[in-house]
mmCIF file of C-alpha atoms in Angstrom:
data_model
loop_
_atom_site.group_PDB
_atom_site.id
_atom_site.type_symbol
_atom_site.label_atom_id
_atom_site.label_comp_id
_atom_site.label_asym_id
_atom_site.label_seq_id
_atom_site.Cartn_x
_atom_site.Cartn_y
_atom_site.Cartn_z
ATOM 1 C CA UNK A 1 51.132 7.760 9.782
ATOM 2 C CA UNK A 2 51.783 10.659 12.134
ATOM 3 C CA UNK A 3 49.958 10.723 15.423
ATOM 4 C CA UNK A 4 49.298 14.470 15.264
ATOM 5 C CA UNK A 5 46.496 15.535 12.865
ATOM 6 C CA UNK A 6 47.994 17.450 9.965
ATOM 7 C CA UNK A 7 46.109 19.677 7.522
ATOM 8 C CA UNK A 8 46.870 18.518 4.015
ATOM 9 C CA UNK A 9 47.357 21.106 1.250
ATOM 10 C CA UNK A 10 44.140 20.168 -0.535
ATOM 11 C CA UNK A 11 41.399 22.790 -0.722
ATOM 12 C CA UNK A 12 37.862 21.545 -1.353
ATOM 13 C CA UNK A 13 34.645 23.546 -1.741
ATOM 14 C CA UNK A 14 33.794 26.510 0.409
ATOM 15 C CA UNK A 15 33.777 25.658 4.134
ATOM 16 C CA UNK A 16 35.394 22.231 3.653
ATOM 17 C CA UNK A 17 38.937 20.856 3.517
ATOM 18 C CA UNK A 18 40.795 17.573 4.049
ATOM 19 C CA UNK A 19 42.442 16.835 7.359
ATOM 20 C CA UNK A 20 44.097 13.757 8.803
ATOM 21 C CA UNK A 21 42.451 12.776 12.094
ATOM 22 C CA UNK A 22 42.859 10.112 14.733
ATOM 23 C CA UNK A 23 40.408 7.276 14.138
ATOM 24 C CA UNK A 24 39.820 7.043 17.876
ATOM 25 C CA UNK A 25 38.481 10.608 17.837
ATOM 26 C CA UNK A 26 35.805 9.965 15.179
ATOM 27 C CA UNK A 27 32.320 9.960 16.714
ATOM 28 C CA UNK A 28 29.784 7.605 15.103
ATOM 29 C CA UNK A 29 26.218 8.889 15.729
ATOM 30 C CA UNK A 30 23.780 6.518 17.398
ATOM 31 C CA UNK A 31 21.197 7.414 14.766
ATOM 32 C CA UNK A 32 23.044 5.822 11.848
ATOM 33 C CA UNK A 33 20.556 5.030 9.126
ATOM 34 C CA UNK A 34 21.939 1.705 7.996
ATOM 35 C CA UNK A 35 23.235 -1.506 9.494
ATOM 36 C CA UNK A 36 26.945 -2.136 9.111
ATOM 37 C CA UNK A 37 27.672 -4.822 6.506
ATOM 38 C CA UNK A 38 30.695 -6.759 7.702
ATOM 39 C CA UNK A 39 31.254 -8.406 4.316
ATOM 40 C CA UNK A 40 31.413 -4.991 2.686
ATOM 41 C CA UNK A 41 33.892 -3.846 5.354
ATOM 42 C CA UNK A 42 36.191 -6.790 4.665
ATOM 43 C CA UNK A 43 36.049 -6.239 0.900
ATOM 44 C CA UNK A 44 36.849 -2.554 1.375
ATOM 45 C CA UNK A 45 39.739 -3.422 3.686
ATOM 46 C CA UNK A 46 41.290 -5.637 0.992
ATOM 47 C CA UNK A 47 40.906 -2.875 -1.589
ATOM 48 C CA UNK A 48 42.300 -0.149 0.679
ATOM 49 C CA UNK A 49 45.259 -2.342 1.647
ATOM 50 C CA UNK A 50 46.117 -2.721 -2.037
ATOM 51 C CA UNK A 51 45.443 0.731 -3.484
ATOM 52 C CA UNK A 52 44.978 2.978 -0.447
ATOM 53 C CA UNK A 53 42.015 5.102 0.661
ATOM 54 C CA UNK A 54 40.922 6.940 -2.482
ATOM 55 C CA UNK A 55 37.908 8.710 -0.941
ATOM 56 C CA UNK A 56 38.251 10.320 2.500
ATOM 57 C CA UNK A 57 35.456 9.973 4.999
ATOM 58 C CA UNK A 58 33.383 13.069 5.838
ATOM 59 C CA UNK A 59 33.096 14.518 9.334
ATOM 60 C CA UNK A 60 31.962 17.721 11.018
ATOM 61 C CA UNK A 61 34.534 20.067 12.629
ATOM 62 C CA UNK A 62 33.856 18.362 15.966
ATOM 63 C CA UNK A 63 34.612 14.912 14.493
ATOM 64 C CA UNK A 64 31.060 13.595 14.074
ATOM 65 C CA UNK A 65 30.917 11.140 11.163
ATOM 66 C CA UNK A 66 28.719 12.278 8.276
ATOM 67 C CA UNK A 67 29.531 9.588 5.712
ATOM 68 C CA UNK A 68 32.036 6.793 5.209
ATOM 69 C CA UNK A 69 31.205 4.363 8.020
ATOM 70 C CA UNK A 70 32.334 1.316 6.033
ATOM 71 C CA UNK A 71 35.567 3.000 4.986
ATOM 72 C CA UNK A 72 36.220 3.940 8.608
ATOM 73 C CA UNK A 73 35.581 0.387 9.833
ATOM 74 C CA UNK A 74 37.768 -1.029 7.038
ATOM 75 C CA UNK A 75 40.662 1.181 8.138
ATOM 76 C CA UNK A 76 40.148 0.041 11.720
ATOM 77 C CA UNK A 77 40.279 -3.547 10.502
ATOM 78 C CA UNK A 78 43.629 -2.798 8.851
ATOM 79 C CA UNK A 79 44.980 -1.449 12.138
ATOM 80 C CA UNK A 80 45.160 2.180 11.020
ATOM 81 C CA UNK A 81 45.222 4.858 13.683
ATOM 82 C CA UNK A 82 44.574 7.884 11.453
ATOM 83 C CA UNK A 83 42.402 8.555 8.451
ATOM 84 C CA UNK A 84 41.922 11.355 5.908
ATOM 85 C CA UNK A 85 38.718 13.284 6.499
ATOM 86 C CA UNK A 86 36.777 15.868 4.533
ATOM 87 C CA UNK A 87 35.686 18.494 7.041
ATOM 88 C CA UNK A 88 32.246 19.957 6.375
ATOM 89 C CA UNK A 89 30.784 22.681 8.520
ATOM 90 C CA UNK A 90 27.247 21.272 8.735
ATOM 91 C CA UNK A 91 24.703 21.654 11.459
ATOM 92 C CA UNK A 92 23.098 18.473 12.775
ATOM 93 C CA UNK A 93 20.254 18.403 10.237
ATOM 94 C CA UNK A 94 22.486 19.098 7.249
ATOM 95 C CA UNK A 95 24.962 16.488 8.422
ATOM 96 C CA UNK A 96 22.241 13.847 8.608
ATOM 97 C CA UNK A 97 20.919 14.854 5.198
ATOM 98 C CA UNK A 98 24.404 14.553 3.710
ATOM 99 C CA UNK A 99 24.870 11.165 5.352
ATOM 100 C CA UNK A 100 21.609 9.893 3.878
ATOM 101 C CA UNK A 101 22.498 11.149 0.399
ATOM 102 C CA UNK A 102 25.920 9.506 0.641
ATOM 103 C CA UNK A 103 24.351 6.177 1.547
ATOM 104 C CA UNK A 104 21.700 6.433 -1.166
ATOM 105 C CA UNK A 105 24.356 7.066 -3.798
ATOM 106 C CA UNK A 106 27.117 4.684 -2.737
ATOM 107 C CA UNK A 107 25.791 2.117 -0.290
ATOM 108 C CA UNK A 108 24.482 -1.325 -1.184
ATOM 109 C CA UNK A 109 21.171 -0.917 0.566
ATOM 110 C CA UNK A 110 18.287 -3.341 0.547
ATOM 111 C CA UNK A 111 14.978 -2.011 -0.743
ATOM 112 C CA UNK A 112 13.673 -1.620 2.798
ATOM 113 C CA UNK A 113 16.834 0.157 3.981
ATOM 114 C CA UNK A 114 16.675 2.508 0.995
ATOM 115 C CA UNK A 115 13.005 3.158 1.691
ATOM 116 C CA UNK A 116 13.795 4.041 5.313
ATOM 117 C CA UNK A 117 16.546 6.387 4.157
ATOM 118 C CA UNK A 118 14.181 8.134 1.767
ATOM 119 C CA UNK A 119 11.470 8.406 4.409
ATOM 120 C CA UNK A 120 13.905 10.068 6.811
ATOM 121 C CA UNK A 121 15.234 12.306 4.022
ATOM 122 C CA UNK A 122 11.685 13.456 3.296
ATOM 123 C CA UNK A 123 11.094 14.249 6.975
ATOM 124 C CA UNK A 124 14.304 16.299 7.166
ATOM 125 C CA UNK A 125 13.862 18.038 3.831
ATOM 126 C CA UNK A 126 10.277 19.098 4.450
ATOM 127 C CA UNK A 127 11.111 20.223 7.992
ATOM 128 C CA UNK A 128 13.974 22.287 6.594
ATOM 129 C CA UNK A 129 11.957 23.572 3.629
ATOM 130 C CA UNK A 130 8.265 23.460 4.614
ATOM 131 C CA UNK A 131 7.378 25.513 1.554
ATOM 132 C CA UNK A 132 8.631 22.637 -0.606
ATOM 133 C CA UNK A 133 5.602 20.518 0.252
ATOM 134 C CA UNK A 134 3.236 20.200 -2.667
ATOM 135 C CA UNK A 135 0.462 22.243 -1.073
ATOM 136 C CA UNK A 136 2.863 24.937 0.103
ATOM 137 C CA UNK A 137 4.495 25.149 -3.324
ATOM 138 C CA UNK A 138 1.067 25.492 -4.921
ATOM 139 C CA UNK A 139 0.106 28.322 -2.553
ATOM 140 C CA UNK A 140 3.462 30.044 -3.030
ATOM 141 C CA UNK A 141 3.206 29.877 -6.804
ATOM 142 C CA UNK A 142 -0.374 31.156 -6.808
ATOM 143 C CA UNK A 143 0.644 34.049 -4.597
ATOM 144 C CA UNK A 144 3.606 34.791 -6.863
ATOM 145 C CA UNK A 145 1.401 34.708 -9.959
ATOM 146 C CA UNK A 146 -0.912 37.253 -8.361
ATOM 147 C CA UNK A 147 1.961 39.552 -7.492
ATOM 148 C CA UNK A 148 3.869 39.105 -10.741
ATOM 149 C CA UNK A 149 1.934 37.196 -13.431
ATOM 150 C CA UNK A 150 4.031 34.730 -15.396
ATOM 151 C CA UNK A 151 6.924 34.768 -12.925
ATOM 152 C CA UNK A 152 7.895 31.962 -10.565
ATOM 153 C CA UNK A 153 9.419 32.654 -7.195
ATOM 154 C CA UNK A 154 13.091 31.847 -7.712
ATOM 155 C CA UNK A 155 13.855 31.003 -4.106
ATOM 156 C CA UNK A 156 11.114 28.376 -3.768
ATOM 157 C CA UNK A 157 12.902 25.073 -3.040
ATOM 158 C CA UNK A 158 12.317 22.104 -5.316
ATOM 159 C CA UNK A 159 9.762 19.525 -4.283
ATOM 160 C CA UNK A 160 11.194 16.635 -2.263
ATOM 161 C CA UNK A 161 10.987 14.088 -5.091
ATOM 162 C CA UNK A 162 12.619 16.466 -7.579
ATOM 163 C CA UNK A 163 15.460 17.359 -5.221
ATOM 164 C CA UNK A 164 16.052 13.745 -4.187
ATOM 165 C CA UNK A 165 16.106 12.472 -7.768
ATOM 166 C CA UNK A 166 18.665 15.146 -8.655
ATOM 167 C CA UNK A 167 20.886 14.435 -5.633
ATOM 168 C CA UNK A 168 20.782 10.633 -5.705
ATOM 169 C CA UNK A 169 20.114 9.639 -9.316
ATOM 170 C CA UNK A 170 17.046 7.632 -8.283
ATOM 171 C CA UNK A 171 13.987 7.910 -10.511
ATOM 172 C CA UNK A 172 10.943 9.805 -9.179
ATOM 173 C CA UNK A 173 8.870 6.618 -9.396
ATOM 174 C CA UNK A 174 11.404 4.657 -7.333
ATOM 175 C CA UNK A 175 11.409 7.415 -4.715
ATOM 176 C CA UNK A 176 7.620 7.546 -4.525
ATOM 177 C CA UNK A 177 7.233 3.772 -4.274
ATOM 178 C CA UNK A 178 9.969 3.495 -1.645
ATOM 179 C CA UNK A 179 8.341 6.218 0.419
ATOM 180 C CA UNK A 180 5.075 4.304 0.213
ATOM 181 C CA UNK A 181 6.827 1.181 1.493
ATOM 182 C CA UNK A 182 8.472 3.005 4.398
ATOM 183 C CA UNK A 183 5.339 4.920 5.391
ATOM 184 C CA UNK A 184 2.763 2.144 5.005
ATOM 185 C CA UNK A 185 4.579 -0.872 6.433
ATOM 186 C CA UNK A 186 4.026 -1.234 10.161
ATOM 187 C CA UNK A 187 6.958 -1.247 12.557
ATOM 188 C CA UNK A 188 6.225 -4.861 13.477
ATOM 189 C CA UNK A 189 6.403 -5.897 9.825
ATOM 190 C CA UNK A 190 9.680 -4.060 9.227
ATOM 191 C CA UNK A 191 11.234 -5.757 12.236
ATOM 192 C CA UNK A 192 9.960 -9.176 11.142
ATOM 193 C CA UNK A 193 11.353 -9.017 7.587
ATOM 194 C CA UNK A 194 14.692 -7.433 8.507
ATOM 195 C CA UNK A 195 17.438 -9.853 7.518
ATOM 196 C CA UNK A 196 15.136 -11.990 5.340
ATOM 197 C CA UNK A 197 15.083 -12.090 1.514
ATOM 198 C CA UNK A 198 11.786 -10.197 1.590
ATOM 199 C CA UNK A 199 13.670 -7.110 2.803
ATOM 200 C CA UNK A 200 15.098 -6.701 -0.694
ATOM 201 C CA UNK A 201 12.038 -7.622 -2.784
ATOM 202 C CA UNK A 202 10.450 -4.463 -4.170
ATOM 203 C CA UNK A 203 7.273 -5.937 -5.641
ATOM 204 C CA UNK A 204 6.453 -7.981 -2.554
ATOM 205 C CA UNK A 205 7.143 -5.060 -0.208
ATOM 206 C CA UNK A 206 4.772 -2.879 -2.252
ATOM 207 C CA UNK A 207 2.112 -5.599 -2.188
ATOM 208 C CA UNK A 208 2.367 -5.845 1.603
ATOM 209 C CA UNK A 209 2.447 -2.063 2.085
ATOM 210 C CA UNK A 210 -0.850 -1.755 0.216
ATOM 211 C CA UNK A 211 -2.606 -4.099 2.621
ATOM 212 C CA UNK A 212 -4.443 -3.116 5.769
ATOM 213 C CA UNK A 213 -2.097 -2.807 8.787
ATOM 214 C CA UNK A 214 -3.653 -5.682 10.728
ATOM 215 C CA UNK A 215 -3.294 -7.955 7.695
ATOM 216 C CA UNK A 216 0.355 -7.172 6.945
ATOM 217 C CA UNK A 217 1.936 -9.051 9.820
ATOM 218 C CA UNK A 218 -0.135 -12.199 9.188
ATOM 219 C CA UNK A 219 0.945 -12.204 5.534
ATOM 220 C CA UNK A 220 4.602 -11.705 6.491
ATOM 221 C CA UNK A 221 4.486 -14.561 8.989
ATOM 222 C CA UNK A 222 3.238 -16.906 6.271
ATOM 223 C CA UNK A 223 6.019 -15.743 3.948
ATOM 224 C CA UNK A 224 8.768 -16.186 6.524
ATOM 225 C CA UNK A 225 7.487 -19.618 7.589
ATOM 226 C CA UNK A 226 7.426 -20.762 3.963
ATOM 227 C CA UNK A 227 3.672 -21.456 4.042
ATOM 228 C CA UNK A 228 3.232 -18.969 1.182
ATOM 229 C CA UNK A 229 5.522 -18.045 -1.709
ATOM 230 C CA UNK A 230 4.322 -14.490 -2.224
ATOM 231 C CA UNK A 231 1.966 -11.945 -0.598
ATOM 232 C CA UNK A 232 -0.947 -12.831 -2.872
ATOM 233 C CA UNK A 233 -0.606 -16.500 -2.002
ATOM 234 C CA UNK A 234 -0.481 -15.567 1.669
ATOM 235 C CA UNK A 235 -3.682 -13.533 1.282
ATOM 236 C CA UNK A 236 -5.435 -16.456 -0.376
ATOM 237 C CA UNK A 237 -4.416 -18.746 2.479
ATOM 238 C CA UNK A 238 -5.612 -16.230 5.057
ATOM 239 C CA UNK A 239 -8.881 -15.945 3.177
ATOM 240 C CA UNK A 240 -9.314 -19.710 3.084
ATOM 241 C CA UNK A 241 -8.653 -19.898 6.825
ATOM 242 C CA UNK A 242 -11.146 -17.112 7.406
ATOM 243 C CA UNK A 243 -13.805 -18.876 5.343
ATOM 244 C CA UNK A 244 -13.344 -21.965 7.515
ATOM 245 C CA UNK A 245 -14.364 -19.785 10.441
ATOM 246 C CA UNK A 246 -17.595 -18.664 8.761
ATOM 247 C CA UNK A 247 -20.657 -19.110 10.955
ATOM 248 C CA UNK A 248 -23.025 -21.901 9.878
ATOM 249 C CA UNK A 249 -25.823 -20.957 7.510
ATOM 250 C CA UNK A 250 -29.087 -20.090 9.279
ATOM 251 C CA UNK A 251 -31.483 -22.919 10.029
ATOM 252 C CA UNK A 252 -34.942 -23.071 8.502
ATOM 253 C CA UNK A 253 -36.113 -22.040 5.049
ATOM 254 C CA UNK A 254 -36.305 -18.534 3.604
ATOM 255 C CA UNK A 255 -38.486 -17.488 0.708
ATOM 256 C CA UNK A 256 -36.799 -14.132 -0.071
ATOM 257 C CA UNK A 257 -33.002 -14.190 -0.353
ATOM 258 C CA UNK A 258 -30.692 -11.238 -1.096
ATOM 259 C CA UNK A 259 -27.049 -12.068 -1.831
ATOM 260 C CA UNK A 260 -23.922 -9.999 -2.567
ATOM 261 C CA UNK A 261 -21.186 -12.585 -3.214
ATOM 262 C CA UNK A 262 -17.531 -11.615 -2.671
ATOM 263 C CA UNK A 263 -16.538 -12.173 -6.294
ATOM 264 C CA UNK A 264 -12.879 -12.925 -6.988
ATOM 265 C CA UNK A 265 -11.433 -10.892 -9.864
ATOM 266 C CA UNK A 266 -8.567 -12.066 -12.042
ATOM 267 C CA UNK A 267 -7.326 -8.583 -12.916
ATOM 268 C CA UNK A 268 -7.030 -5.316 -11.035
ATOM 269 C CA UNK A 269 -5.794 -2.068 -12.539
ATOM 270 C CA UNK A 270 -3.586 -1.269 -9.556
ATOM 271 C CA UNK A 271 -2.853 -3.474 -6.586
ATOM 272 C CA UNK A 272 -4.203 -0.999 -4.046
ATOM 273 C CA UNK A 273 -7.615 -1.240 -5.747
ATOM 274 C CA UNK A 274 -7.722 -5.042 -5.425
ATOM 275 C CA UNK A 275 -11.001 -6.313 -3.985
ATOM 276 C CA UNK A 276 -9.108 -8.432 -1.452
ATOM 277 C CA UNK A 277 -7.713 -5.242 0.086
ATOM 278 C CA UNK A 278 -11.272 -4.631 1.347
ATOM 279 C CA UNK A 279 -12.654 -8.093 2.199
ATOM 280 C CA UNK A 280 -11.844 -11.800 1.622
ATOM 281 C CA UNK A 281 -13.120 -13.072 -1.727
ATOM 282 C CA UNK A 282 -14.369 -16.505 -2.816
ATOM 283 C CA UNK A 283 -13.850 -18.434 -6.011
ATOM 284 C CA UNK A 284 -16.809 -19.140 -8.278
ATOM 285 C CA UNK A 285 -16.806 -22.814 -7.266
ATOM 286 C CA UNK A 286 -16.816 -21.929 -3.565
ATOM 287 C CA UNK A 287 -19.837 -19.658 -4.038
ATOM 288 C CA UNK A 288 -21.707 -22.218 -6.135
ATOM 289 C CA UNK A 289 -21.076 -24.950 -3.549
ATOM 290 C CA UNK A 290 -22.961 -23.129 -0.774
ATOM 291 C CA UNK A 291 -26.159 -24.893 0.286
ATOM 292 C CA UNK A 292 -28.633 -22.018 0.390
ATOM 293 C CA UNK A 293 -31.503 -22.417 2.916
ATOM 294 C CA UNK A 294 -34.172 -21.578 0.340
ATOM 295 C CA UNK A 295 -37.796 -22.640 0.585
ATOM 296 C CA UNK A 296 -39.339 -24.749 -2.174
ATOM 297 C CA UNK A 297 -40.961 -21.581 -3.520
ATOM 298 C CA UNK A 298 -38.506 -18.690 -3.236
ATOM 299 C CA UNK A 299 -37.083 -15.626 -4.961
ATOM 300 C CA UNK A 300 -33.379 -14.748 -5.165
ATOM 301 C CA UNK A 301 -32.031 -11.238 -5.714
ATOM 302 C CA UNK A 302 -28.356 -11.510 -6.602
ATOM 303 C CA UNK A 303 -25.946 -8.566 -6.940
ATOM 304 C CA UNK A 304 -23.515 -8.804 -9.847
ATOM 305 C CA UNK A 305 -21.056 -6.392 -11.412
ATOM 306 C CA UNK A 306 -21.033 -6.239 -15.203
ATOM 307 C CA UNK A 307 -17.860 -8.384 -15.608
ATOM 308 C CA UNK A 308 -19.389 -11.052 -13.334
ATOM 309 C CA UNK A 309 -22.758 -11.383 -15.121
ATOM 310 C CA UNK A 310 -22.027 -14.808 -16.623
ATOM 311 C CA UNK A 311 -20.678 -16.163 -13.327
ATOM 312 C CA UNK A 312 -23.672 -14.743 -11.446
ATOM 313 C CA UNK A 313 -26.028 -16.650 -13.743
ATOM 314 C CA UNK A 314 -24.014 -19.817 -13.032
ATOM 315 C CA UNK A 315 -24.410 -19.221 -9.297
ATOM 316 C CA UNK A 316 -28.138 -18.646 -9.664
ATOM 317 C CA UNK A 317 -28.564 -21.966 -11.488
ATOM 318 C CA UNK A 318 -26.296 -23.809 -9.007
ATOM 319 C CA UNK A 319 -28.483 -22.579 -6.159
ATOM 320 C CA UNK A 320 -31.599 -23.910 -7.890
ATOM 321 C CA UNK A 321 -33.060 -20.662 -9.271
ATOM 322 C CA UNK A 322 -34.165 -19.691 -12.760
ATOM 323 C CA UNK A 323 -33.238 -16.235 -14.038
ATOM 324 C CA UNK A 324 -36.263 -13.955 -14.672
ATOM 325 C CA UNK A 325 -35.152 -10.337 -14.968
ATOM 326 C CA UNK A 326 -32.858 -7.691 -13.492
ATOM 327 C CA UNK A 327 -32.665 -4.136 -12.204
ATOM 328 C CA UNK A 328 -29.820 -1.676 -12.693
ATOM 329 C CA UNK A 329 -28.262 0.430 -9.962
ATOM 330 C CA UNK A 330 -27.019 3.725 -11.396
ATOM 331 C CA UNK A 331 -24.263 4.770 -8.964
ATOM 332 C CA UNK A 332 -24.173 8.341 -10.376
ATOM 333 C CA UNK A 333 -20.347 8.309 -10.134
ATOM 334 C CA UNK A 334 -18.155 6.916 -12.878
ATOM 335 C CA UNK A 335 -15.687 4.255 -11.764
ATOM 336 C CA UNK A 336 -12.889 2.112 -13.215
ATOM 337 C CA UNK A 337 -13.069 -0.422 -16.022
ATOM 338 C CA UNK A 338 -11.078 -2.053 -18.822
ATOM 339 C CA UNK A 339 -13.686 -1.566 -21.550
ATOM 340 C CA UNK A 340 -16.353 0.796 -20.217
ATOM 341 C CA UNK A 341 -15.776 2.783 -17.043
ATOM 342 C CA UNK A 342 -18.383 1.245 -14.793
ATOM 343 C CA UNK A 343 -21.171 3.335 -13.311
ATOM 344 C CA UNK A 344 -23.755 0.634 -12.688
ATOM 345 C CA UNK A 345 -24.302 -2.686 -10.970
ATOM 346 C CA UNK A 346 -26.888 -5.363 -11.702
ATOM 347 C CA UNK A 347 -29.457 -6.872 -9.351
ATOM 348 C CA UNK A 348 -30.508 -10.177 -10.915
ATOM 349 C CA UNK A 349 -33.818 -11.766 -9.964
ATOM 350 C CA UNK A 350 -34.512 -15.494 -10.166
ATOM 351 C CA UNK A 351 -37.238 -17.733 -8.825
ATOM 352 C CA UNK A 352 -37.550 -21.276 -7.566
ATOM 353 C CA UNK A 353 -40.768 -23.317 -7.603
ATOM 354 C CA UNK A 354 -43.986 -21.312 -7.918
ATOM 355 C CA UNK A 355 -43.018 -18.053 -6.283
ATOM 356 C CA UNK A 356 -45.517 -15.361 -7.401
ATOM 357 C CA UNK A 357 -44.599 -12.016 -8.963
ATOM 358 C CA UNK A 358 -45.291 -8.886 -6.856
ATOM 359 C CA UNK A 359 -48.667 -7.155 -7.187
ATOM 360 C CA UNK A 360 -48.739 -4.327 -9.768
ATOM 361 C CA UNK A 361 -48.856 -1.628 -7.085
ATOM 362 C CA UNK A 362 -45.753 -3.119 -5.423
ATOM 363 C CA UNK A 363 -43.520 -3.012 -8.486
ATOM 364 C CA UNK A 364 -40.658 -0.521 -8.841
ATOM 365 C CA UNK A 365 -38.660 0.955 -11.700
ATOM 366 C CA UNK A 366 -35.869 -1.278 -12.972
ATOM 367 C CA UNK A 367 -33.441 1.639 -12.554
ATOM 368 C CA UNK A 368 -32.282 2.501 -9.033
ATOM 369 C CA UNK A 369 -30.530 5.855 -8.923
ATOM 370 C CA UNK A 370 -28.519 6.398 -5.765
ATOM 371 C CA UNK A 371 -25.046 7.820 -5.311
ATOM 372 C CA UNK A 372 -22.318 5.278 -4.577
ATOM 373 C CA UNK A 373 -21.125 5.177 -0.970
ATOM 374 C CA UNK A 374 -18.380 3.216 0.775
ATOM 375 C CA UNK A 375 -16.655 0.343 -1.037
ATOM 376 C CA UNK A 376 -19.125 -2.467 -1.826
ATOM 377 C CA UNK A 377 -21.963 -0.812 0.155
ATOM 378 C CA UNK A 378 -25.347 -1.220 -1.529
ATOM 379 C CA UNK A 379 -28.265 1.252 -1.530
ATOM 380 C CA UNK A 380 -30.309 0.988 1.662
ATOM 381 C CA UNK A 381 -33.467 1.616 -0.366
ATOM 382 C CA UNK A 382 -33.158 -1.885 -1.867
ATOM 383 C CA UNK A 383 -34.184 -3.465 1.444
ATOM 384 C CA UNK A 384 -37.310 -1.299 1.550
ATOM 385 C CA UNK A 385 -38.114 -2.172 -2.065
ATOM 386 C CA UNK A 386 -37.824 -5.903 -1.366
ATOM 387 C CA UNK A 387 -40.008 -5.680 1.741
ATOM 388 C CA UNK A 388 -42.624 -3.746 -0.256
ATOM 389 C CA UNK A 389 -42.523 -6.088 -3.260
ATOM 390 C CA UNK A 390 -42.689 -9.252 -1.120
ATOM 391 C CA UNK A 391 -44.432 -8.355 2.182
ATOM 392 C CA UNK A 392 -44.702 -10.664 5.179
ATOM 393 C CA UNK A 393 -42.029 -13.086 4.020
ATOM 394 C CA UNK A 394 -38.980 -14.692 5.626
ATOM 395 C CA UNK A 395 -36.030 -12.560 4.500
ATOM 396 C CA UNK A 396 -32.379 -13.658 4.445
ATOM 397 C CA UNK A 397 -29.295 -11.666 3.402
ATOM 398 C CA UNK A 398 -26.222 -13.689 2.448
ATOM 399 C CA UNK A 399 -22.734 -12.158 2.761
ATOM 400 C CA UNK A 400 -24.270 -9.436 4.907
ATOM 401 C CA UNK A 401 -22.227 -6.767 6.645
ATOM 402 C CA UNK A 402 -24.897 -5.432 8.994
ATOM 403 C CA UNK A 403 -28.055 -6.638 10.679
ATOM 404 C CA UNK A 404 -31.564 -5.432 9.772
ATOM 405 C CA UNK A 405 -34.765 -5.896 11.818
ATOM 406 C CA UNK A 406 -36.878 -8.728 10.459
ATOM 407 C CA UNK A 407 -34.047 -10.225 8.402
ATOM 408 C CA UNK A 408 -31.860 -13.256 8.892
ATOM 409 C CA UNK A 409 -28.215 -12.538 8.076
ATOM 410 C CA UNK A 410 -25.136 -14.605 7.275
ATOM 411 C CA UNK A 411 -21.570 -13.498 6.672
ATOM 412 C CA UNK A 412 -18.194 -13.290 8.413
ATOM 413 C CA UNK A 413 -18.346 -9.493 8.610
ATOM 414 C CA UNK A 414 -21.596 -9.344 10.604
ATOM 415 C CA UNK A 415 -20.945 -8.160 14.155
#
């Protein structure tokens, strides 16, 4: 090769052409978005040695590399001093965007690396085209409809997902899930899984990303150490460890007990709605095995969702209570469900020994209507109802989340 860069007679698109440049003059940005794969470099070097460099690298007019890092390193490995370059007159942002697109199309990225590329592409694209954001596009279109009904503003850029799918060939769903991985995983987690098989496992990365930030790193540590085979198994182990740290059950005997067990569900419609994303659950056998500090004559009020009715009755019997009746909490907001979309929860009532029914004036309607609040939170009015129905008793709440004057509480979430 000649030592002096020579313009080759090949004309590309507008504002770009091919030029032979000294490899020593090529500037590799410090903000490269992928780690160099030495195996890929060696494979490329063998191919280039045999058939030559079919695709030039891409650089800016001032020799900053836009795309083709592996090709450049392969040519260095072969001892080349010059390399063919496509010259593109990009500014810094456009150059980085082009580099990302090149890597997304051609590079053998892990799932995490691809997710990081897409996250950065989204940041650049929406900074460059702020009107492309969903809310901005909606406002722009509404304004356009007012000014010219039925017409769309032609110069409104495509939404990020649409543009990225078109430029890279990735499906919109893949883009959205990868963005979720890159945005939701903590920096500590990304650093921990880099270089491990988990870096290239889409399902597991999504599972971890949908966990609370302070839980992610503990799950990843169990995966890397081999103590768990998948994120769900890691969560179960963490839950078991957490249950070991439960405070002891209160001493003494209680004659009015309210319980809201952390039921474990076999199916969830989407992983981010899993119960264990909100609190550690227990198996049916673990709940039944608890030795409840109930008096010889006692009443139990047990919360149960509709799918857990049969299991709740098992728990009631295991704790020594006989089912008597139930109330229904109408949450006033429709929820999820596989058969009916749930809008209610059951409050089962059982007795032990000779516990008396409340006086007629202390009885309430079997339907409690109160709008649903935070996840798993129960209506505060239920405490007042219980105190009115069964006055001057020893009250205990199991699996409590907060304290209440005059009540004993037990649960690992109680401050």
